[in-house]
Amino acid sequence: MYNSSLLVIQELLSTNAYLGHRMPSSGLQGYLYGFRNEMAIINLEKTLICLRRACNLIESIIRAKGHFLLVNTDPEYNKIVQQMAKRTNQSYINHKWIGGFLTNRKHMKNVQKHFQNFSAHSKFKDASTSSPFDFFPHFRKMQKCFEGIMTYDIPDCLVIINANKNSMAILEANQLQIPIVSLVDSNISNRLQKLITYPIPVNDDSIQFVYLFCNLITKTVILSQSAWPLSRKPLSRGRRP
């Protein structure tokens, strides 16, 4: 299954995925190859092993008709993540994480339905009319946070692009014992790293690697979906119409 994926992983060196920081955290020492010009060098063999483990998890989730949530708060990666989510039919968050999104699920379901209903209504309203909500920038920001959510159900896994910028998402998923796949740079705090179930040591500032990573996950999902029995359709899981 991974033969085609491994051809992509061989390009890791050209993406600068191995470049770490000058002061790596002690928890990442086991993933380092060494230092060069005082910069930490990430061991890409370890990265490859971690990628395989993460893909195995994603494969098992998709084969079981489950779903995962993509979490990204770096505007530079928004388009990559959005395209990946659409190709795999998974949910994504490309904006600021909303506190309680996982741990206060009952309230968030109501909020989510409210924003989605308003979005559907706004598509058909007369352009010459305005809504009271148009005058509240905070409402628009909140609406963006929910635009990529495809289901009201708790995800079976979180896939996080930038761990250092999404500590709240990691804490909430850990509290609910939801597996976490996350890119971890060499400067990640030891506290966060210990909470990540499937860490992938890499230079998360490399847009080339993020593209390769998303492409690998996409291929894993598509191949796993192709293994579904033709007589059985995936569950709707409360998806939006």
Coordinates of C-alpha atoms in Angstrom, one line a residue:
M1 CA 0.0 0.0 0.0
Y2 CA 2.8 2.4 0.8
N3 CA 5.0 1.8 -2.3
S4 CA 3.7 4.9 -4.0
S5 CA 3.8 6.8 -0.8
L6 CA 7.4 5.9 -0.1
L7 CA 8.4 7.4 -3.5
V8 CA 7.0 10.7 -2.2
I9 CA 8.7 10.4 1.2
Q10 CA 12.1 10.1 -0.6
E11 CA 11.7 13.7 -1.5
L12 CA 12.0 14.7 2.2
L13 CA 15.5 15.9 1.9
S14 CA 14.6 18.4 -0.9
T15 CA 11.9 19.9 1.4
N16 CA 14.3 20.9 4.2
A17 CA 12.2 18.7 6.5
Y18 CA 15.3 17.9 8.5
L19 CA 16.1 21.4 9.6
G20 CA 15.5 22.0 13.3
H21 CA 16.1 24.9 15.8
R22 CA 19.1 26.0 17.6
M23 CA 17.6 25.1 21.0
P24 CA 15.6 21.9 20.6
S25 CA 13.5 20.6 23.5
S26 CA 14.9 17.7 25.5
G27 CA 11.9 15.6 24.5
L28 CA 12.9 15.6 20.9
Q29 CA 16.5 14.5 21.5
G30 CA 15.6 11.0 20.5
Y31 CA 14.4 12.2 17.1
L32 CA 17.6 14.1 16.2
Y33 CA 20.4 13.0 14.0
G34 CA 22.8 15.6 15.4
F35 CA 23.7 19.2 14.9
R36 CA 25.2 21.3 12.1
N37 CA 26.2 24.9 12.4
E38 CA 24.5 24.8 15.9
M39 CA 21.2 23.9 14.2
A40 CA 19.4 20.6 15.2
I41 CA 19.1 18.1 12.4
I42 CA 16.1 15.9 12.5
N43 CA 16.6 12.2 11.8
L44 CA 14.4 11.6 8.7
E45 CA 14.5 7.8 9.3
K46 CA 12.6 8.4 12.5
T47 CA 10.3 10.8 10.7
L48 CA 9.6 8.1 8.1
I49 CA 8.8 5.5 10.9
C50 CA 6.4 8.0 12.5
L51 CA 4.7 8.8 9.2
R52 CA 4.1 5.1 8.7
R53 CA 2.5 4.7 12.2
A54 CA 0.3 7.8 11.5
C55 CA -0.8 6.4 8.2
N56 CA -1.6 3.0 9.8
L57 CA -3.9 4.8 12.3
I58 CA -5.6 6.9 9.5
E59 CA -6.1 3.7 7.5
S60 CA -7.7 1.8 10.4
I61 CA -10.0 4.8 11.1
I62 CA -11.2 5.2 7.5
R63 CA -11.7 1.4 7.0
A64 CA -13.9 1.5 10.1
K65 CA -16.0 4.3 8.5
G66 CA -14.6 6.8 11.0
H67 CA -13.5 10.3 10.4
F68 CA -10.8 12.7 11.5
L69 CA -10.5 16.5 12.1
L70 CA -7.7 18.5 10.4
V71 CA -6.5 21.4 12.5
N72 CA -4.4 24.2 11.1
T73 CA -4.0 27.9 12.2
D74 CA -1.2 28.9 9.8
P75 CA -2.7 31.0 6.9
E76 CA 0.1 29.9 4.6
Y77 CA -1.3 26.3 4.7
N78 CA -5.0 27.1 4.5
K79 CA -5.4 26.2 0.8
I80 CA -3.4 23.0 1.1
V81 CA -5.5 21.8 4.1
Q82 CA -8.8 22.9 2.5
Q83 CA -8.1 21.0 -0.6
M84 CA -7.0 17.9 1.3
A85 CA -10.2 18.0 3.4
K86 CA -12.4 18.2 0.3
R87 CA -10.7 15.4 -1.5
T88 CA -11.0 13.1 1.6
N89 CA -14.4 14.4 2.7
Q90 CA -13.1 15.2 6.2
S91 CA -13.7 18.1 8.5
Y92 CA -11.1 20.9 9.0
I93 CA -10.5 24.0 11.0
N94 CA -8.3 26.6 9.3
H95 CA -8.8 29.4 11.8
K96 CA -8.4 29.9 15.5
W97 CA -9.4 27.0 17.7
I98 CA -12.6 27.6 19.7
G99 CA -12.2 26.7 23.4
G100 CA -14.5 23.9 24.3
F101 CA -15.0 22.7 20.7
L102 CA -14.4 19.1 21.9
T103 CA -14.9 19.2 25.6
N104 CA -18.1 21.3 25.6
R105 CA -19.6 19.4 22.7
K106 CA -23.3 19.9 23.5
H107 CA -23.0 23.6 23.5
M108 CA -20.8 23.6 20.4
K109 CA -23.3 21.5 18.5
N110 CA -26.0 24.1 19.0
V111 CA -23.6 26.9 18.1
Q112 CA -22.5 25.0 15.0
K113 CA -26.0 24.4 13.8
H114 CA -26.8 28.1 14.4
F115 CA -24.0 29.2 12.2
Q116 CA -24.7 26.7 9.5
N117 CA -28.4 27.6 9.3
F118 CA -27.5 31.2 9.1
S119 CA -25.0 30.5 6.3
A120 CA -27.6 28.6 4.3
H121 CA -30.1 31.4 4.8
S122 CA -27.6 34.1 3.8
K123 CA -26.9 32.4 0.5
F124 CA -30.5 33.0 -0.6
K125 CA -31.2 36.4 0.9
D126 CA -31.6 39.5 -1.3
A127 CA -28.2 41.1 -1.8
S128 CA -29.8 44.5 -1.2
T129 CA -30.8 43.6 2.3
S130 CA -28.5 43.3 5.3
S131 CA -28.6 41.2 8.4
P132 CA -28.0 42.4 11.9
F133 CA -25.2 40.0 12.0
D134 CA -23.4 41.8 9.2
F135 CA -22.4 44.5 11.7
F136 CA -20.7 42.0 14.1
P137 CA -17.2 41.1 12.9
H138 CA -16.9 38.6 15.7
F139 CA -19.8 36.7 14.2
R140 CA -18.1 36.4 10.9
K141 CA -14.9 35.2 12.5
M142 CA -16.8 32.5 14.4
Q143 CA -18.6 31.5 11.1
K144 CA -15.2 30.9 9.5
C145 CA -14.3 28.5 12.3
F146 CA -17.2 26.3 11.5
E147 CA -17.2 26.4 7.7
G148 CA -15.1 23.3 7.3
I149 CA -16.9 21.1 9.8
M150 CA -18.7 18.3 8.1
T151 CA -20.2 16.4 11.0
Y152 CA -21.5 17.0 14.5
D153 CA -19.8 13.9 15.8
I154 CA -16.7 13.8 17.9
P155 CA -13.7 12.9 15.6
D156 CA -11.9 9.6 15.9
C157 CA -8.6 11.4 15.5
L158 CA -7.1 14.9 15.3
V159 CA -4.5 15.6 12.5
I160 CA -2.7 18.8 13.5
I161 CA -0.3 20.7 11.2
N162 CA 1.3 23.0 13.8
A163 CA 1.3 21.7 17.3
N164 CA 2.9 24.7 19.0
K165 CA 0.1 26.9 17.8
N166 CA -2.7 24.5 18.8
S167 CA -2.0 23.6 22.4
M168 CA -5.7 24.0 23.3
A169 CA -6.8 21.5 20.7
I170 CA -4.2 19.0 21.9
L171 CA -5.3 19.5 25.6
E172 CA -9.0 18.9 24.8
A173 CA -8.3 15.9 22.6
N174 CA -6.1 14.4 25.3
Q175 CA -8.7 15.0 27.9
L176 CA -11.2 12.9 25.8
Q177 CA -8.5 10.4 24.9
I178 CA -8.8 11.1 21.2
P179 CA -5.7 10.1 19.3
I180 CA -3.6 12.9 18.0
V181 CA -1.4 12.9 14.8
S182 CA 0.7 16.0 14.7
L183 CA 3.8 17.5 13.1
V184 CA 6.2 18.4 15.9
D185 CA 9.1 20.7 15.3
S186 CA 12.3 20.4 17.4
N187 CA 11.3 23.3 19.6
I188 CA 7.9 21.9 20.8
S189 CA 7.5 22.0 24.6
N190 CA 8.0 18.7 26.5
R191 CA 4.5 19.1 28.0
L192 CA 2.8 19.2 24.6
Q193 CA 4.9 16.5 23.1
K194 CA 3.9 14.0 25.8
L195 CA 0.2 14.5 25.0
I196 CA 0.6 13.8 21.3
T197 CA -0.1 10.1 20.5
Y198 CA 1.5 10.0 17.0
P199 CA 4.2 12.7 16.8
I200 CA 5.9 13.3 13.5
P201 CA 9.3 15.1 14.0
V202 CA 9.8 17.5 11.2
N203 CA 10.4 21.1 10.2
D204 CA 6.8 22.3 10.3
D205 CA 7.8 25.6 8.6
S206 CA 8.5 23.7 5.4
I207 CA 5.5 24.3 3.1
Q208 CA 6.9 21.7 0.8
F209 CA 6.8 19.0 3.5
V210 CA 3.3 20.1 4.6
Y211 CA 2.2 19.5 1.0
L212 CA 3.8 16.1 0.9
F213 CA 2.3 15.2 4.2
C214 CA -1.2 16.2 3.2
N215 CA -0.8 14.3 -0.1
L216 CA 0.3 11.2 1.8
I217 CA -2.7 11.3 4.1
T218 CA -5.0 11.9 1.1
K219 CA -3.7 8.9 -0.7
T220 CA -4.0 6.8 2.5
V221 CA -7.7 7.8 2.9
I222 CA -8.6 7.2 -0.8
L223 CA -7.0 3.8 -0.8
S224 CA -8.7 2.9 2.5
Q225 CA -12.0 4.0 1.1
S226 CA -11.6 1.9 -1.9
A227 CA -11.5 -1.1 0.4
W228 CA -15.1 -0.5 1.5
P229 CA -17.5 -3.3 0.4
L230 CA -19.5 -2.0 -2.5
S231 CA -22.7 -3.2 -0.8
R232 CA -22.1 -1.0 2.2
K233 CA -22.2 2.8 2.1
P234 CA -20.4 5.0 4.6
L235 CA -22.5 6.3 7.5
S236 CA -23.8 9.8 7.1
R237 CA -22.5 10.7 10.7
G238 CA -24.8 13.7 10.8
R239 CA -23.3 15.4 7.8
R240 CA -24.7 18.6 6.5
P241 CA -26.9 18.5 3.5

